[in-house]
PDB file of C-alpha atoms in Angstrom:
ATOM      1  CA  MET H 529     -12.356  -5.120 -16.292  1.00  0.00           C
ATOM      2  CA  ARG H 530     -13.176  -7.342 -19.249  1.00  0.00           C
ATOM      3  CA  PHE H 531     -11.219 -10.494 -19.857  1.00  0.00           C
ATOM      4  CA  SER H 532      -9.758  -8.985 -23.047  1.00  0.00           C
ATOM      5  CA  GLN H 533      -8.385  -5.915 -21.131  1.00  0.00           C
ATOM      6  CA  ILE H 534      -6.926  -7.771 -19.397  1.00  0.00           C
ATOM      7  CA  LEU H 535      18.438  -2.201  -0.103  1.00  0.00           C
ATOM      8  CA  SER H 536      22.544  -0.824   0.676  1.00  0.00           C
ATOM      9  CA  ARG H 537      24.023  -0.142   4.090  1.00  0.00           C
ATOM     10  CA  THR H 538      25.037   3.451   4.890  1.00  0.00           C
ATOM     11  CA  PRO H 539      27.503   4.818   7.481  1.00  0.00           C
ATOM     12  CA  SER H 540      25.836   5.565  10.804  1.00  0.00           C
ATOM     13  CA  PRO H 541      25.466   9.272  11.572  1.00  0.00           C
ATOM     14  CA  ALA H 542      25.848  10.662  15.087  1.00  0.00           C
ATOM     15  CA  ARG H 543      22.468   9.133  15.886  1.00  0.00           C
ATOM     16  CA  PRO H 544      22.287   5.599  14.424  1.00  0.00           C
ATOM     17  CA  THR H 545      19.560   4.873  11.905  1.00  0.00           C
ATOM     18  CA  PRO H 546      18.501   1.450  10.618  1.00  0.00           C
ATOM     19  CA  PRO H 547      20.310   0.341   7.441  1.00  0.00           C
ATOM     20  CA  ASN H 548      18.707  -0.357   4.117  1.00  0.00           C
ATOM     21  CA  LEU H 549      18.111  -3.925   3.155  1.00  0.00           C
ATOM     22  CA  PRO H 550      21.648  -5.333   2.826  1.00  0.00           C
ATOM     23  CA  ARG H 551      23.084  -6.030  -0.582  1.00  0.00           C
ATOM     24  CA  ALA H 552      25.109  -9.120  -1.339  1.00  0.00           C
ATOM     25  CA  ALA H 553      28.822  -8.514  -0.802  1.00  0.00           C
ATOM     26  CA  LEU H 554      29.466  -9.562  -4.368  1.00  0.00           C
ATOM     27  CA  THR H 555      27.310  -9.325  -7.464  1.00  0.00           C
ATOM     28  CA  PRO H 556      25.533 -12.708  -7.711  1.00  0.00           C
ATOM     29  CA  ARG H 557      26.869 -14.901 -10.481  1.00  0.00           C
ATOM     30  CA  ARG H 558      24.478 -15.628 -13.291  1.00  0.00           C
ATOM     31  CA  LEU H 559      22.472 -18.665 -12.389  1.00  0.00           C
ATOM     32  CA  LYS H 560      20.492 -20.978 -14.616  1.00  0.00           C
ATOM     33  CA  PRO H 561      16.704 -21.081 -14.068  1.00  0.00           C
ATOM     34  CA  ALA H 562      16.848 -24.322 -12.071  1.00  0.00           C
ATOM     35  CA  GLU H 563      19.607 -22.864  -9.878  1.00  0.00           C
ATOM     36  CA  VAL H 564      17.596 -19.691  -9.221  1.00  0.00           C
ATOM     37  CA  TYR H 565      14.527 -21.705  -8.283  1.00  0.00           C
ATOM     38  CA  GLY H 566      16.563 -24.082  -6.139  1.00  0.00           C
ATOM     39  CA  LEU H 567      18.100 -21.142  -4.257  1.00  0.00           C
ATOM     40  CA  ALA H 568      14.666 -19.610  -3.632  1.00  0.00           C
ATOM     41  CA  VAL H 569      13.297 -22.922  -2.314  1.00  0.00           C
ATOM     42  CA  ARG H 570      16.328 -23.537  -0.073  1.00  0.00           C
ATOM     43  CA  GLN H 571      16.048 -20.050   1.410  1.00  0.00           C
ATOM     44  CA  ALA H 572      12.306 -20.473   1.923  1.00  0.00           C
ATOM     45  CA  ARG H 573      13.013 -23.791   3.628  1.00  0.00           C
ATOM     46  CA  ALA H 574      15.593 -22.102   5.908  1.00  0.00           C
ATOM     47  CA  VAL H 575      13.119 -19.339   6.811  1.00  0.00           C
ATOM     48  CA  VAL H 576      10.386 -21.848   7.624  1.00  0.00           C
ATOM     49  CA  ALA H 577      12.782 -23.934   9.753  1.00  0.00           C
ATOM     50  CA  SER H 578      13.969 -20.892  11.715  1.00  0.00           C
ATOM     51  CA  LEU H 579      10.449 -19.709  12.506  1.00  0.00           C
ATOM     52  CA  ARG H 580       9.227 -23.195  13.407  1.00  0.00           C
ATOM     53  CA  SER H 581      12.140 -23.903  15.773  1.00  0.00           C
ATOM     54  CA  LYS H 582      11.594 -23.817  19.550  1.00  0.00           C
ATOM     55  CA  PRO H 583      12.335 -21.113  20.426  1.00  0.00           C
ATOM     56  CA  ALA H 584      11.821 -19.453  17.060  1.00  0.00           C
ATOM     57  CA  ARG H 585      14.928 -17.951  15.453  1.00  0.00           C
ATOM     58  CA  LEU H 586      15.006 -14.920  13.189  1.00  0.00           C
ATOM     59  CA  PRO H 587      15.810 -15.524   9.506  1.00  0.00           C
ATOM     60  CA  ASP H 588      19.181 -14.413   8.122  1.00  0.00           C
ATOM     61  CA  LEU H 589      18.366 -11.085   6.418  1.00  0.00           C
ATOM     62  CA  ASP H 590      21.480 -11.165   4.241  1.00  0.00           C
ATOM     63  CA  ALA H 591      20.656 -14.664   2.984  1.00  0.00           C
ATOM     64  CA  VAL H 592      17.029 -13.711   2.310  1.00  0.00           C
ATOM     65  CA  CYS H 593      18.112 -10.624   0.347  1.00  0.00           C
ATOM     66  CA  GLN H 594      20.696 -12.590  -1.610  1.00  0.00           C
ATOM     67  CA  ALA H 595      18.030 -15.059  -2.713  1.00  0.00           C
ATOM     68  CA  VAL H 596      15.696 -12.211  -3.711  1.00  0.00           C
ATOM     69  CA  ASP H 597      18.510 -10.519  -5.655  1.00  0.00           C
ATOM     70  CA  SER H 598      19.176 -13.751  -7.552  1.00  0.00           C
ATOM     71  CA  VAL H 599      15.492 -14.059  -8.477  1.00  0.00           C
ATOM     72  CA  ILE H 600      15.348 -10.450  -9.694  1.00  0.00           C
ATOM     73  CA  LEU H 601      18.487 -10.903 -11.795  1.00  0.00           C
ATOM     74  CA  GLY H 602      17.337 -14.269 -13.127  1.00  0.00           C
ATOM     75  CA  LEU H 603      13.937 -12.949 -14.164  1.00  0.00           C
ATOM     76  CA  LYS H 604      15.643 -10.297 -16.282  1.00  0.00           C
ATOM     77  CA  GLU H 605      17.488 -12.981 -18.256  1.00  0.00           C
ATOM     78  CA  PHE H 606      15.235 -16.050 -18.187  1.00  0.00           C
ATOM     79  CA  PRO H 607      11.711 -14.925 -17.238  1.00  0.00           C
ATOM     80  CA  SER H 608       9.801 -17.829 -18.754  1.00  0.00           C
ATOM     81  CA  GLY H 609      12.462 -20.355 -17.746  1.00  0.00           C
ATOM     82  CA  ILE H 610      12.206 -19.399 -14.077  1.00  0.00           C
ATOM     83  CA  LEU H 611       8.429 -18.937 -14.102  1.00  0.00           C
ATOM     84  CA  ALA H 612       8.058 -22.469 -15.479  1.00  0.00           C
ATOM     85  CA  TYR H 613       9.394 -23.838 -12.181  1.00  0.00           C
ATOM     86  CA  THR H 614       6.589 -22.119 -10.267  1.00  0.00           C
ATOM     87  CA  GLU H 615       4.317 -24.843 -11.601  1.00  0.00           C
ATOM     88  CA  ARG H 616       6.111 -27.186  -9.175  1.00  0.00           C
ATOM     89  CA  SER H 617       5.531 -27.970  -5.507  1.00  0.00           C
ATOM     90  CA  THR H 618       7.740 -29.268  -2.703  1.00  0.00           C
ATOM     91  CA  ALA H 619       6.615 -32.777  -1.801  1.00  0.00           C
ATOM     92  CA  ASP H 620       7.730 -33.136   1.814  1.00  0.00           C
ATOM     93  CA  ASP H 621       6.296 -29.787   2.948  1.00  0.00           C
ATOM     94  CA  TYR H 622       4.203 -27.558   0.720  1.00  0.00           C
ATOM     95  CA  LEU H 623       5.226 -24.308   2.465  1.00  0.00           C
ATOM     96  CA  PRO H 624       8.792 -23.765   1.117  1.00  0.00           C
ATOM     97  CA  GLY H 625       7.584 -24.280  -2.442  1.00  0.00           C
ATOM     98  CA  HIS H 626       4.617 -22.003  -1.856  1.00  0.00           C
ATOM     99  CA  LEU H 627       6.811 -19.187  -0.494  1.00  0.00           C
ATOM    100  CA  ALA H 628       9.352 -19.514  -3.315  1.00  0.00           C
ATOM    101  CA  ASN H 629       6.615 -19.570  -5.950  1.00  0.00           C
ATOM    102  CA  VAL H 630       4.814 -16.516  -4.537  1.00  0.00           C
ATOM    103  CA  CYS H 631       8.118 -14.630  -4.294  1.00  0.00           C
ATOM    104  CA  ILE H 632       8.976 -15.363  -7.937  1.00  0.00           C
ATOM    105  CA  LEU H 633       5.477 -14.622  -9.221  1.00  0.00           C
ATOM    106  CA  ALA H 634       5.260 -11.330  -7.302  1.00  0.00           C
ATOM    107  CA  LEU H 635       8.697 -10.172  -8.453  1.00  0.00           C
ATOM    108  CA  ALA H 636       7.917 -11.101 -12.061  1.00  0.00           C
ATOM    109  CA  ALA H 637       4.677  -9.107 -11.980  1.00  0.00           C
ATOM    110  CA  ALA H 638       6.383  -6.230 -10.127  1.00  0.00           C
ATOM    111  CA  SER H 639       8.973  -5.980 -12.906  1.00  0.00           C
ATOM    112  CA  LYS H 640       6.141  -4.687 -15.084  1.00  0.00           C
ATOM    113  CA  MET H 641       5.321  -1.943 -12.563  1.00  0.00           C
ATOM    114  CA  ASP H 642       7.071   1.355 -11.980  1.00  0.00           C
ATOM    115  CA  LEU H 643       8.473   0.407  -8.570  1.00  0.00           C
ATOM    116  CA  PRO H 644      11.753   1.783  -7.144  1.00  0.00           C
ATOM    117  CA  ALA H 645      14.443  -0.898  -6.943  1.00  0.00           C
ATOM    118  CA  GLU H 646      14.377  -0.914  -3.136  1.00  0.00           C
ATOM    119  CA  ASN H 647      10.596  -1.368  -3.057  1.00  0.00           C
ATOM    120  CA  GLN H 648      10.849  -4.223  -5.529  1.00  0.00           C
ATOM    121  CA  ARG H 649      13.502  -5.869  -3.384  1.00  0.00           C
ATOM    122  CA  ALA H 650      11.496  -5.326  -0.197  1.00  0.00           C
ATOM    123  CA  LEU H 651       8.465  -6.824  -1.968  1.00  0.00           C
ATOM    124  CA  GLY H 652      10.503  -9.964  -2.660  1.00  0.00           C
ATOM    125  CA  VAL H 653      11.539 -10.173   0.991  1.00  0.00           C
ATOM    126  CA  GLY H 654       7.940  -9.717   2.116  1.00  0.00           C
ATOM    127  CA  ALA H 655       6.700 -12.343  -0.318  1.00  0.00           C
ATOM    128  CA  LEU H 656       9.282 -14.844   0.939  1.00  0.00           C
ATOM    129  CA  LEU H 657       8.126 -14.193   4.519  1.00  0.00           C
ATOM    130  CA  HIS H 658       4.397 -13.621   4.028  1.00  0.00           C
ATOM    131  CA  ASP H 659       3.229 -17.071   5.145  1.00  0.00           C
ATOM    132  CA  ALA H 660       6.514 -18.387   6.545  1.00  0.00           C
ATOM    133  CA  ALA H 661       5.237 -19.518   9.939  1.00  0.00           C
ATOM    134  CA  GLY H 662       2.261 -21.220   8.307  1.00  0.00           C
ATOM    135  CA  PRO H 663      -1.468 -20.563   8.677  1.00  0.00           C
ATOM    136  CA  SER H 664      -1.388 -21.144  12.454  1.00  0.00           C
ATOM    137  CA  LEU H 665      -0.220 -17.535  12.988  1.00  0.00           C
ATOM    138  CA  ASP H 666      -2.378 -14.546  12.170  1.00  0.00           C
ATOM    139  CA  PRO H 667      -0.710 -11.552  10.461  1.00  0.00           C
ATOM    140  CA  LYS H 668      -0.152  -9.599  13.693  1.00  0.00           C
ATOM    141  CA  GLU H 669       1.458 -12.602  15.403  1.00  0.00           C
ATOM    142  CA  ARG H 670       3.717 -13.078  12.394  1.00  0.00           C
ATOM    143  CA  LEU H 671       4.699  -9.414  12.493  1.00  0.00           C
ATOM    144  CA  ALA H 672       5.504  -9.616  16.227  1.00  0.00           C
ATOM    145  CA  LEU H 673       7.629 -12.727  15.659  1.00  0.00           C
ATOM    146  CA  LEU H 674       9.615 -10.922  12.956  1.00  0.00           C
ATOM    147  CA  GLY H 675       9.884  -7.622  14.844  1.00  0.00           C
ATOM    148  CA  ASN H 676      13.664  -7.630  15.360  1.00  0.00           C
ATOM    149  CA  PHE H 677      14.180  -8.792  11.805  1.00  0.00           C
ATOM    150  CA  LEU H 678      12.147  -5.860  10.502  1.00  0.00           C
ATOM    151  CA  ASN H 679      13.897  -3.376  12.782  1.00  0.00           C
ATOM    152  CA  SER H 680      17.162  -4.063  10.951  1.00  0.00           C
ATOM    153  CA  MET H 681      15.684  -2.570   7.777  1.00  0.00           C
ATOM    154  CA  GLU H 682      15.597   0.991   6.533  1.00  0.00           C
ATOM    155  CA  PRO H 683      12.161   2.512   7.326  1.00  0.00           C
ATOM    156  CA  SER H 684      10.759   2.643   3.770  1.00  0.00           C
ATOM    157  CA  SER H 685      11.731  -0.982   3.096  1.00  0.00           C
ATOM    158  CA  ARG H 686      10.388  -2.070   6.488  1.00  0.00           C
ATOM    159  CA  ALA H 687       7.082  -0.375   5.686  1.00  0.00           C
ATOM    160  CA  VAL H 688       6.707  -2.405   2.488  1.00  0.00           C
ATOM    161  CA  VAL H 689       7.360  -5.698   4.304  1.00  0.00           C
ATOM    162  CA  GLU H 690       5.027  -4.759   7.169  1.00  0.00           C
ATOM    163  CA  ASN H 691       2.277  -3.904   4.703  1.00  0.00           C
ATOM    164  CA  ILE H 692       2.676  -7.345   3.149  1.00  0.00           C
ATOM    165  CA  LEU H 693       2.716  -9.195   6.477  1.00  0.00           C
ATOM    166  CA  LEU H 694      -0.342  -7.283   7.707  1.00  0.00           C
ATOM    167  CA  GLN H 695      -2.127  -7.646   4.346  1.00  0.00           C
ATOM    168  CA  ARG H 696      -2.806  -3.921   4.126  1.00  0.00           C
ATOM    169  CA  GLU H 697      -4.436  -2.176   1.192  1.00  0.00           C
ATOM    170  CA  GLU H 698      -1.142  -1.131  -0.447  1.00  0.00           C
ATOM    171  CA  GLN H 699      -0.230  -2.252  -3.950  1.00  0.00           C
ATOM    172  CA  GLU H 700       2.753  -4.416  -2.929  1.00  0.00           C
ATOM    173  CA  ALA H 701       0.648  -6.162  -0.279  1.00  0.00           C
ATOM    174  CA  LYS H 702      -2.269  -6.648  -2.645  1.00  0.00           C
ATOM    175  CA  LEU H 703       0.077  -8.050  -5.310  1.00  0.00           C
ATOM    176  CA  VAL H 704       1.536 -10.617  -2.894  1.00  0.00           C
ATOM    177  CA  GLN H 705      -1.961 -11.594  -1.766  1.00  0.00           C
ATOM    178  CA  LEU H 706      -3.044 -12.029  -5.396  1.00  0.00           C
ATOM    179  CA  CYS H 707      -0.018 -14.229  -6.125  1.00  0.00           C
ATOM    180  CA  HIS H 708      -0.669 -16.135  -2.886  1.00  0.00           C
ATOM    181  CA  ASP H 709      -4.238 -16.901  -3.932  1.00  0.00           C
ATOM    182  CA  TYR H 710      -3.224 -17.879  -7.471  1.00  0.00           C
ATOM    183  CA  GLU H 711      -0.415 -20.147  -6.235  1.00  0.00           C
ATOM    184  CA  THR H 712      -2.549 -21.755  -3.540  1.00  0.00           C
ATOM    185  CA  GLN H 713      -5.316 -22.668  -5.958  1.00  0.00           C
ATOM    186  CA  SER H 714      -3.002 -23.926  -8.705  1.00  0.00           C
ATOM    187  CA  HIS H 715      -0.971 -26.217  -6.416  1.00  0.00           C
ATOM    188  CA  PRO H 716      -1.892 -29.069  -4.074  1.00  0.00           C
ATOM    189  CA  GLY H 717      -2.143 -28.182  -0.390  1.00  0.00           C
ATOM    190  CA  PRO H 718      -2.829 -29.920   2.906  1.00  0.00           C
ATOM    191  CA  SER H 719      -6.592 -29.718   2.413  1.00  0.00           C
ATOM    192  CA  HIS H 720      -7.120 -29.270  -1.314  1.00  0.00           C
ATOM    193  CA  SER H 721      -6.082 -30.586  -4.697  1.00  0.00           C
ATOM    194  CA  ARG H 722      -4.659 -28.419  -7.474  1.00  0.00           C
ATOM    195  CA  ARG H 723      -6.548 -26.769 -10.292  1.00  0.00           C
ATOM    196  CA  LEU H 724      -5.009 -26.019 -13.671  1.00  0.00           C
ATOM    197  CA  SER H 725      -3.210 -22.658 -13.611  1.00  0.00           C
ATOM    198  CA  HIS H 726      -5.125 -21.744 -16.791  1.00  0.00           C
ATOM    199  CA  ASP H 727      -8.445 -22.242 -14.993  1.00  0.00           C
ATOM    200  CA  VAL H 728      -7.302 -20.356 -11.893  1.00  0.00           C
ATOM    201  CA  LEU H 729      -6.229 -17.352 -13.973  1.00  0.00           C
ATOM    202  CA  ARG H 730      -9.553 -17.266 -15.785  1.00  0.00           C
ATOM    203  CA  ALA H 731     -11.446 -17.419 -12.497  1.00  0.00           C
ATOM    204  CA  LEU H 732      -9.356 -14.616 -10.984  1.00  0.00           C
ATOM    205  CA  ILE H 733      -9.816 -12.392 -14.013  1.00  0.00           C
ATOM    206  CA  GLU H 734     -13.577 -12.879 -13.908  1.00  0.00           C
ATOM    207  CA  ARG H 735     -13.482 -11.420 -10.362  1.00  0.00           C
ATOM    208  CA  ALA H 736     -11.472  -8.326 -11.305  1.00  0.00           C
ATOM    209  CA  GLY H 737     -12.846  -5.270  -9.558  1.00  0.00           C
ATOM    210  CA  GLU H 738     -14.641  -7.408  -6.983  1.00  0.00           C
ATOM    211  CA  ASN H 739     -12.058  -9.341  -4.987  1.00  0.00           C
ATOM    212  CA  TYR H 740      -8.951  -8.221  -6.851  1.00  0.00           C
ATOM    213  CA  ASP H 741      -7.413  -5.041  -8.214  1.00  0.00           C
ATOM    214  CA  GLY H 742      -7.911  -5.113 -11.982  1.00  0.00           C
ATOM    215  CA  ASN H 743      -4.574  -3.383 -12.687  1.00  0.00           C
ATOM    216  CA  LEU H 744      -2.651  -5.918 -10.611  1.00  0.00           C
ATOM    217  CA  LEU H 745      -4.513  -8.777 -12.264  1.00  0.00           C
ATOM    218  CA  LYS H 746      -3.445  -7.403 -15.632  1.00  0.00           C
ATOM    219  CA  LYS H 747       0.201  -7.407 -14.464  1.00  0.00           C
ATOM    220  CA  LEU H 748      -0.139 -11.052 -13.467  1.00  0.00           C
ATOM    221  CA  TRP H 749      -1.845 -11.806 -16.782  1.00  0.00           C
ATOM    222  CA  ASP H 750       0.950 -10.010 -18.677  1.00  0.00           C
ATOM    223  CA  THR H 751       3.453 -12.100 -16.697  1.00  0.00           C
ATOM    224  CA  LEU H 752       1.871 -15.508 -17.234  1.00  0.00           C
ATOM    225  CA  SER H 753      -0.589 -15.166 -20.140  1.00  0.00           C
ATOM    226  CA  LEU H 754      -3.491 -17.605 -20.297  1.00  0.00           C
ATOM    227  CA  PHE H 755      -1.128 -20.574 -20.686  1.00  0.00           C
ATOM    228  CA  PRO H 756       1.679 -20.043 -18.147  1.00  0.00           C
ATOM    229  CA  PRO H 757       5.228 -21.280 -18.720  1.00  0.00           C
ATOM    230  CA  GLY H 758       5.574 -24.854 -17.509  1.00  0.00           C
ATOM    231  CA  SER H 759       1.910 -25.707 -18.058  1.00  0.00           C
ATOM    232  CA  PHE H 760       0.696 -28.215 -20.643  1.00  0.00           C
ATOM    233  CA  VAL H 761      -1.680 -27.831 -23.570  1.00  0.00           C
ATOM    234  CA  ARG H 762      -3.336 -29.904 -26.260  1.00  0.00           C
ATOM    235  CA  LEU H 763      -2.656 -28.615 -29.778  1.00  0.00           C
ATOM    236  CA  SER H 764      -4.958 -28.689 -32.770  1.00  0.00           C
ATOM    237  CA  SER H 765      -2.608 -31.354 -34.160  1.00  0.00           C
ATOM    238  CA  GLY H 766      -3.575 -33.611 -31.261  1.00  0.00           C
ATOM    239  CA  GLU H 767      -0.135 -33.351 -29.677  1.00  0.00           C
ATOM    240  CA  ILE H 768       0.448 -32.658 -25.968  1.00  0.00           C
ATOM    241  CA  ALA H 769       2.998 -29.886 -25.435  1.00  0.00           C
ATOM    242  CA  ARG H 770       4.691 -28.048 -22.590  1.00  0.00           C
ATOM    243  CA  VAL H 771       4.692 -24.237 -22.684  1.00  0.00           C
ATOM    244  CA  LEU H 772       8.278 -22.977 -22.868  1.00  0.00           C
ATOM    245  CA  GLU H 773       8.011 -19.248 -23.415  1.00  0.00           C
ATOM    246  CA  ILE H 774       5.180 -16.781 -23.737  1.00  0.00           C
ATOM    247  CA  SER H 775       4.984 -14.219 -26.499  1.00  0.00           C
ATOM    248  CA  GLU H 776       4.127 -10.674 -25.411  1.00  0.00           C
ATOM    249  CA  ALA H 777       2.878  -9.919 -28.913  1.00  0.00           C
ATOM    250  CA  HIS H 778       0.826 -13.115 -29.126  1.00  0.00           C
ATOM    251  CA  PRO H 779      -0.077 -14.167 -25.559  1.00  0.00           C
ATOM    252  CA  ILE H 780      -2.103 -17.217 -26.611  1.00  0.00           C
ATOM    253  CA  LYS H 781       0.532 -18.377 -29.098  1.00  0.00           C
ATOM    254  CA  PRO H 782       3.587 -19.329 -27.023  1.00  0.00           C
ATOM    255  CA  ARG H 783       6.643 -21.414 -27.876  1.00  0.00           C
ATOM    256  CA  VAL H 784       5.988 -24.986 -26.837  1.00  0.00           C
ATOM    257  CA  GLN H 785       7.711 -28.353 -26.837  1.00  0.00           C
ATOM    258  CA  ALA H 786       5.742 -31.377 -27.980  1.00  0.00           C
ATOM    259  CA  VAL H 787       6.072 -34.264 -25.526  1.00  0.00           C
ATOM    260  CA  ALA H 788       3.428 -36.689 -26.850  1.00  0.00           C
ATOM    261  CA  GLY H 789       1.954 -37.320 -30.270  1.00  0.00           C
ATOM    262  CA  PRO H 790      -1.741 -37.477 -31.241  1.00  0.00           C
ATOM    263  CA  ALA H 791      -1.970 -41.141 -30.238  1.00  0.00           C
ATOM    264  CA  GLY H 792      -0.268 -40.551 -26.885  1.00  0.00           C
ATOM    265  CA  GLU H 793       3.117 -41.806 -28.024  1.00  0.00           C
ATOM    266  CA  ARG H 794       6.357 -40.242 -26.741  1.00  0.00           C
ATOM    267  CA  VAL H 795       7.913 -37.658 -29.059  1.00  0.00           C
ATOM    268  CA  ARG H 796      11.443 -39.022 -29.462  1.00  0.00           C
ATOM    269  CA  GLU H 797      13.100 -36.088 -31.216  1.00  0.00           C
ATOM    270  CA  GLU H 798      13.090 -32.610 -29.678  1.00  0.00           C
ATOM    271  CA  LYS H 799      10.246 -30.713 -31.285  1.00  0.00           C
ATOM    272  CA  ILE H 800       9.961 -27.001 -30.494  1.00  0.00           C
ATOM    273  CA  LEU H 801       7.033 -25.147 -32.018  1.00  0.00           C
ATOM    274  CA  ASP H 802       6.508 -21.391 -32.258  1.00  0.00           C
ATOM    275  CA  LEU H 803       2.736 -21.117 -32.368  1.00  0.00           C
ATOM    276  CA  SER H 804       2.908 -17.462 -33.433  1.00  0.00           C
ATOM    277  CA  GLN H 805       4.275 -18.473 -36.836  1.00  0.00           C
ATOM    278  CA  PRO H 806       1.926 -18.662 -39.863  1.00  0.00           C
ATOM    279  CA  GLY H 807       0.510 -22.120 -40.357  1.00  0.00           C
ATOM    280  CA  ALA H 808       1.464 -23.297 -36.874  1.00  0.00           C
ATOM    281  CA  ALA H 809      -0.905 -25.389 -34.793  1.00  0.00           C
ATOM    282  CA  SER H 810      -3.126 -23.627 -32.269  1.00  0.00           C
ATOM    283  CA  ILE H 811      -3.933 -24.433 -28.653  1.00  0.00           C
ATOM    284  CA  GLU H 812      -7.189 -26.299 -28.200  1.00  0.00           C
ATOM    285  CA  ALA H 813      -7.145 -26.570 -24.422  1.00  0.00           C
ATOM    286  CA  ALA H 814      -5.051 -26.548 -21.291  1.00  0.00           C
ATOM    287  CA  VAL H 815      -4.569 -30.086 -19.978  1.00  0.00           C
ATOM    288  CA  ASP H 816      -3.563 -31.842 -16.792  1.00  0.00           C
ATOM    289  CA  GLU H 817      -0.403 -33.666 -17.830  1.00  0.00           C
ATOM    290  CA  CYS H 818      -0.866 -36.073 -14.925  1.00  0.00           C
ATOM    291  CA  ALA H 819      -4.285 -37.154 -16.209  1.00  0.00           C
ATOM    292  CA  VAL H 820      -3.870 -37.371 -20.006  1.00  0.00           C
ATOM    293  CA  LYS H 821      -3.898 -40.879 -21.441  1.00  0.00           C
ATOM    294  CA  LEU H 822      -0.524 -41.826 -22.898  1.00  0.00           C
ATOM    295  CA  GLN H 823       0.788 -44.985 -24.525  1.00  0.00           C
ATOM    296  CA  ASP H 824       4.156 -44.763 -22.755  1.00  0.00           C
ATOM    297  CA  PRO H 825       3.866 -45.484 -18.990  1.00  0.00           C
ATOM    298  CA  SER H 826       7.372 -44.154 -18.358  1.00  0.00           C
ATOM    299  CA  LEU H 827       6.464 -40.822 -19.984  1.00  0.00           C
ATOM    300  CA  GLN H 828       3.372 -40.637 -17.783  1.00  0.00           C
ATOM    301  CA  LEU H 829       5.566 -41.133 -14.703  1.00  0.00           C
ATOM    302  CA  GLU H 830       8.047 -38.513 -15.924  1.00  0.00           C
ATOM    303  CA  LEU H 831       5.317 -35.925 -16.379  1.00  0.00           C
ATOM    304  CA  LYS H 832       3.885 -36.647 -12.934  1.00  0.00           C
ATOM    305  CA  ALA H 833       7.354 -36.368 -11.373  1.00  0.00           C
ATOM    306  CA  GLN H 834       7.874 -32.961 -12.985  1.00  0.00           C
ATOM    307  CA  LYS H 835       5.161 -31.498 -10.752  1.00  0.00           C
ATOM    308  CA  TRP H 836       7.488 -31.856  -7.765  1.00  0.00           C
ATOM    309  CA  TRP H 837      10.730 -30.051  -6.910  1.00  0.00           C
ATOM    310  CA  MET H 838      13.400 -32.249  -5.392  1.00  0.00           C
ATOM    311  CA  ASP H 839      16.300 -30.488  -3.668  1.00  0.00           C
ATOM    312  CA  SER H 840      19.603 -31.511  -5.215  1.00  0.00           C
TER     313      SER H 840
END
């Protein structure tokens, strides 16, 4: 592929059958992007804590599904706003942030696929669990640890989650693995530093058809574009700007907010630019906001701090 181509509970019958993935008792209230991301991180943190405890405890399926439901609902209303937070990491332990980011990325890409609602929801659950016990467990050990958890699901939903945990050659599993690889490379980890999300996407796309399914890569591309929400760019005007919202019609001409002027000075007044408009500046390059030279030391610290999610 060329770069340019780029779950509800039911009454038990005479013989009990496992329920579907449980739905929240009440329709989740509409959350702001930061609230959605915070909920996903807190639930990921709870899952990691339960599986790391001695002895390990099973995650709360209802709580996991409620977090996934909130992400699905939030992505329908504020896709770019929520995706922007996936540029962040959790400072004390990388794993909760990684799980939350992969869950959000996979669900955002899945929204562009013709998946049944229950499969989409099960995909979110699988993504939130896919690496929850950390790299010390292989997929089969992780599946055995979560056996009772999975047995509480309806068979078709359980199959989706099992495929993800076992990294099988099914589209939901391959999508989660793609998002896992993208997130891992674009965020700092225990043994590696981050690369710009722009550069990671380009590298993944160049390997379409080799290591990755080209159709799934296109879904991720359609979700993030070449300059993902939350990333930073240098404009032809010399300004440094943060990507706010991608344009499906013009994927390399997003809405951005200028944060620093051509000389590295702080932009005092809010300055939102729609790069798809005639005469607007263009993007010259993706930049590492933590490495650009700025005149204002406090702005430099603010931009560095924005790479990390702090639980409120």
